[in-house]
PDB file of C-alpha atoms in Angstrom:
ATOM      1  CA  MET A   1    -297.437   6.123  46.615  1.00 51.00           C
ATOM      2  CA  GLY A   2    -294.166   4.229  46.201  1.00 55.00           C
ATOM      3  CA  SER A   3    -295.410   2.106  43.280  1.00 57.00           C
ATOM      4  CA  LYS A   4    -296.560   5.217  41.390  1.00 57.00           C
ATOM      5  CA  THR A   5    -293.092   6.715  41.821  1.00 62.00           C
ATOM      6  CA  PHE A   6    -291.512   3.478  40.618  1.00 51.00           C
ATOM      7  CA  VAL A   7    -293.800   3.341  37.550  1.00 47.00           C
ATOM      8  CA  GLY A   8    -293.142   7.034  36.891  1.00 50.00           C
ATOM      9  CA  SER A   9    -289.397   6.407  37.083  1.00 56.00           C
ATOM     10  CA  LEU A  10    -289.733   3.521  34.627  1.00 54.00           C
ATOM     11  CA  ILE A  11    -291.673   5.711  32.208  1.00 63.00           C
ATOM     12  CA  VAL A  12    -289.129   8.535  32.487  1.00 54.00           C
ATOM     13  CA  GLY A  13    -286.311   6.016  32.063  1.00 52.00           C
ATOM     14  CA  ALA A  14    -287.976   4.558  28.979  1.00 53.00           C
ATOM     15  CA  LEU A  15    -288.449   8.026  27.492  1.00 55.00           C
ATOM     16  CA  VAL A  16    -284.811   8.941  28.149  1.00 55.00           C
ATOM     17  CA  PHE A  17    -283.725   5.671  26.525  1.00 58.00           C
ATOM     18  CA  ALA A  18    -285.974   6.311  23.511  1.00 54.00           C
ATOM     19  CA  VAL A  19    -284.611   9.856  23.053  1.00 57.00           C
ATOM     20  CA  ALA A  20    -281.041   8.553  23.339  1.00 56.00           C
ATOM     21  CA  ALA A  21    -281.766   5.805  20.792  1.00 55.00           C
ATOM     22  CA  VAL A  22    -283.207   8.346  18.331  1.00 57.00           C
ATOM     23  CA  GLN A  23    -280.158  10.601  18.791  1.00 60.00           C
ATOM     24  CA  LEU A  24    -277.805   7.659  18.260  1.00 57.00           C
ATOM     25  CA  PHE A  25    -279.714   6.701  15.104  1.00 57.00           C
ATOM     26  CA  ARG A  26    -279.418  10.303  13.821  1.00 59.00           C
ATOM     27  CA  ILE A  27    -275.673  10.278  14.543  1.00 57.00           C
ATOM     28  CA  GLN A  28    -275.279   7.010  12.624  1.00 63.00           C
ATOM     29  CA  ILE A  29    -277.211   8.408   9.646  1.00 59.00           C
ATOM     30  CA  ASN A  30    -275.102  11.570   9.754  1.00 69.00           C
ATOM     31  CA  ARG A  31    -271.888   9.478   9.831  1.00 75.00           C
ATOM     32  CA  LYS A  32    -273.067   7.458   6.813  1.00 76.00           C
ATOM     33  CA  GLU A  33    -273.860  10.654   4.895  1.00 79.00           C
ATOM     34  CA  LYS A  34    -270.443  12.112   5.790  1.00 81.00           C
ATOM     35  CA  LYS A  35    -268.758   8.859   4.732  1.00 84.00           C
ATOM     36  CA  ASP A  36    -270.629   8.936   1.415  1.00 87.00           C
ATOM     37  CA  GLU A  37    -269.595  12.585   0.873  1.00 86.00           C
ATOM     38  CA  LEU A  38    -265.979  11.696   1.636  1.00 86.00           C
ATOM     39  CA  TYR A  39    -266.035   8.727  -0.768  1.00 89.00           C
ATOM     40  CA  VAL A  40    -267.471  10.936  -3.532  1.00 91.00           C
ATOM     41  CA  GLN A  41    -264.657  13.461  -3.007  1.00 90.00           C
ATOM     42  CA  ILE A  42    -262.068  10.671  -2.992  1.00 89.00           C
ATOM     43  CA  GLU A  43    -263.482   9.307  -6.243  1.00 91.00           C
ATOM     44  CA  ILE A  44    -263.561  12.708  -7.950  1.00 91.00           C
ATOM     45  CA  THR A  45    -259.893  13.128  -7.009  1.00 90.00           C
ATOM     46  CA  GLN A  46    -259.056   9.625  -8.233  1.00 87.00           C
ATOM     47  CA  ILE A  47    -260.783  10.171 -11.595  1.00 90.00           C
ATOM     48  CA  GLN A  48    -258.913  13.482 -12.000  1.00 88.00           C
ATOM     49  CA  ALA A  49    -255.621  11.709 -11.186  1.00 83.00           C
ATOM     50  CA  PHE A  50    -256.381   8.997 -13.763  1.00 83.00           C
ATOM     51  CA  HIS A  51    -257.181  11.716 -16.298  1.00 88.00           C
ATOM     52  CA  GLU A  52    -253.789  13.345 -15.739  1.00 84.00           C
ATOM     53  CA  TYR A  53    -252.079   9.960 -15.777  1.00 81.00           C
ATOM     54  CA  LEU A  54    -253.668   9.097 -19.129  1.00 85.00           C
ATOM     55  CA  VAL A  55    -252.577  12.436 -20.594  1.00 86.00           C
ATOM     56  CA  ARG A  56    -248.990  11.784 -19.429  1.00 80.00           C
ATOM     57  CA  PHE A  57    -249.143   8.205 -20.714  1.00 79.00           C
ATOM     58  CA  LYS A  58    -250.235   9.445 -24.158  1.00 84.00           C
ATOM     59  CA  LYS A  59    -247.441  12.015 -24.237  1.00 82.00           C
ATOM     60  CA  LEU A  60    -244.819   9.420 -23.285  1.00 78.00           C
ATOM     61  CA  CYS A  61    -246.111   6.421 -25.260  1.00 79.00           C
ATOM     62  CA  ARG A  62    -247.785   8.280 -28.187  1.00 83.00           C
ATOM     63  CA  GLU A  63    -251.051   6.421 -27.651  1.00 85.00           C
ATOM     64  CA  PHE A  64    -253.556   5.787 -24.881  1.00 87.00           C
ATOM     65  CA  PRO A  65    -253.464   2.407 -23.123  1.00 84.00           C
ATOM     66  CA  VAL A  66    -255.769  -0.258 -24.507  1.00 82.00           C
ATOM     67  CA  SER A  67    -257.050  -1.037 -20.989  1.00 80.00           C
ATOM     68  CA  LEU A  68    -256.480   0.063 -17.410  1.00 77.00           C
ATOM     69  CA  ASP A  69    -254.969  -3.299 -16.580  1.00 71.00           C
ATOM     70  CA  VAL A  70    -251.820  -2.391 -18.509  1.00 71.00           C
ATOM     71  CA  LEU A  71    -251.268   0.489 -16.066  1.00 70.00           C
ATOM     72  CA  VAL A  72    -251.008  -1.798 -13.044  1.00 65.00           C
ATOM     73  CA  GLY A  73    -247.733  -3.415 -12.120  1.00 55.00           C
ATOM     74  CA  GLU A  74    -244.150  -2.946 -13.127  1.00 50.00           C
ATOM     75  CA  THR A  75    -244.592  -2.109 -16.807  1.00 47.00           C
ATOM     76  CA  ALA A  76    -247.050   0.356 -18.240  1.00 49.00           C
ATOM     77  CA  ALA A  77    -248.033  -1.071 -21.579  1.00 49.00           C
ATOM     78  CA  GLY A  78    -245.607  -3.817 -22.399  1.00 49.00           C
ATOM     79  CA  ALA A  79    -244.509  -2.992 -25.950  1.00 52.00           C
ATOM     80  CA  GLY A  80    -241.505  -1.131 -24.552  1.00 60.00           C
ATOM     81  CA  CYS A  81    -243.467   1.783 -23.115  1.00 68.00           C
ATOM     82  CA  PRO A  82    -242.090   2.609 -19.651  1.00 63.00           C
ATOM     83  CA  LYS A  83    -244.234   3.180 -16.608  1.00 62.00           C
ATOM     84  CA  VAL A  84    -245.285   6.816 -16.384  1.00 59.00           C
ATOM     85  CA  PRO A  85    -243.306   8.499 -13.584  1.00 58.00           C
ATOM     86  CA  GLY A  86    -245.085  10.150 -10.673  1.00 54.00           C
ATOM     87  CA  LEU A  87    -248.004   7.819 -10.135  1.00 52.00           C
ATOM     88  CA  ARG A  88    -248.081   4.231  -9.000  1.00 56.00           C
ATOM     89  CA  ILE A  89    -251.329   2.430  -9.653  1.00 63.00           C
ATOM     90  CA  GLU A  90    -251.944  -0.504  -7.324  1.00 64.00           C
ATOM     91  CA  ASN A  91    -255.475  -1.275  -8.439  1.00 66.00           C
ATOM     92  CA  VAL A  92    -258.179   0.061 -10.700  1.00 79.00           C
ATOM     93  CA  SER A  93    -261.077   0.133  -8.241  1.00 86.00           C
ATOM     94  CA  ASP A  94    -263.090   3.119  -7.106  1.00 90.00           C
ATOM     95  CA  ALA A  95    -263.571   4.289  -3.522  1.00 89.00           C
ATOM     96  CA  TRP A  96    -266.381   1.751  -3.016  1.00 90.00           C
ATOM     97  CA  GLY A  97    -264.318  -1.175  -4.332  1.00 90.00           C
ATOM     98  CA  ASN A  98    -266.044  -1.336  -7.730  1.00 92.00           C
ATOM     99  CA  LYS A  99    -263.841  -1.749 -10.804  1.00 89.00           C
ATOM    100  CA  LEU A 100    -263.335   1.463 -12.768  1.00 91.00           C
ATOM    101  CA  ILE A 101    -264.639   1.451 -16.327  1.00 93.00           C
ATOM    102  CA  TYR A 102    -262.285   2.519 -19.104  1.00 93.00           C
ATOM    103  CA  SER A 103    -263.096   2.901 -22.767  1.00 94.00           C
ATOM    104  CA  ASN A 104    -260.801   3.800 -25.627  1.00 92.00           C
ATOM    105  CA  SER A 105    -262.761   4.627 -28.770  1.00 93.00           C
ATOM    106  CA  GLU A 106    -261.656   6.317 -31.979  1.00 92.00           C
ATOM    107  CA  THR A 107    -262.761   9.727 -30.710  1.00 95.00           C
ATOM    108  CA  GLU A 108    -262.100   9.686 -26.953  1.00 95.00           C
ATOM    109  CA  VAL A 109    -260.907   7.817 -23.910  1.00 95.00           C
ATOM    110  CA  LYS A 110    -263.119   7.727 -20.847  1.00 96.00           C
ATOM    111  CA  ILE A 111    -262.508   6.692 -17.243  1.00 94.00           C
ATOM    112  CA  MET A 112    -265.583   6.223 -15.062  1.00 95.00           C
ATOM    113  CA  SER A 113    -266.778   5.147 -11.643  1.00 96.00           C
ATOM    114  CA  LEU A 114    -270.392   4.009 -11.447  1.00 97.00           C
ATOM    115  CA  GLY A 115    -270.659   5.413  -7.922  1.00 95.00           C
ATOM    116  CA  ARG A 116    -271.564   3.713  -4.670  1.00 94.00           C
ATOM    117  CA  ASP A 117    -274.174   1.371  -6.146  1.00 95.00           C
ATOM    118  CA  GLY A 118    -271.985   0.236  -9.063  1.00 95.00           C
ATOM    119  CA  GLU A 119    -274.905   0.792 -11.475  1.00 96.00           C
ATOM    120  CA  PRO A 120    -275.172   3.328 -14.326  1.00 96.00           C
ATOM    121  CA  GLY A 121    -276.902   6.602 -13.471  1.00 94.00           C
ATOM    122  CA  GLY A 122    -278.018   7.450  -9.983  1.00 95.00           C
ATOM    123  CA  GLU A 123    -278.013  10.481  -7.724  1.00 94.00           C
ATOM    124  CA  GLY A 124    -275.889  11.606  -4.797  1.00 92.00           C
ATOM    125  CA  PRO A 125    -273.192   9.042  -3.996  1.00 93.00           C
ATOM    126  CA  ASP A 126    -274.719   6.649  -6.577  1.00 96.00           C
ATOM    127  CA  LYS A 127    -274.081   9.156  -9.400  1.00 96.00           C
ATOM    128  CA  ASP A 128    -271.497   8.228 -12.040  1.00 97.00           C
ATOM    129  CA  ILE A 129    -268.205  10.147 -11.943  1.00 96.00           C
ATOM    130  CA  SER A 130    -266.253  10.303 -15.187  1.00 96.00           C
ATOM    131  CA  SER A 131    -263.668  12.111 -17.254  1.00 95.00           C
ATOM    132  CA  GLU A 132    -263.314  12.129 -21.037  1.00 96.00           C
ATOM    133  CA  ILE A 133    -260.282  13.019 -23.133  1.00 95.00           C
ATOM    134  CA  LYS A 134    -260.929  13.848 -26.784  1.00 94.00           C
ATOM    135  CA  LYS A 135    -258.411  12.428 -29.219  1.00 89.00           C
TER     136      LYS A 135
END
């Protein structure tokens, strides 16, 4: 009778362990989804901030910057254009560490994050986040 109880205890223990492992896995998935949601919100906010920064830059310097790199550091554009007050840009990477994409065409300027995967297109946290300013 004792060995049946021992085997039964092992089975119950294994089941409890399995249930706990599944719950832990679900918690980890939930944390990853929450982290992805947070990163998307951070990136939306960052793109909006860049949009406002570019508008202020244009007002102050009478033209949009030729690249985002000119916005980083002590001077804004070289060419005598001062750094736009109110926003210090330390880097031009998105929330996932991917470099932001900036284009300055004849008709618009565009700032874009390619999302978590760093590839064009996608859904959820892999979706591109962008802002365009018509000239």
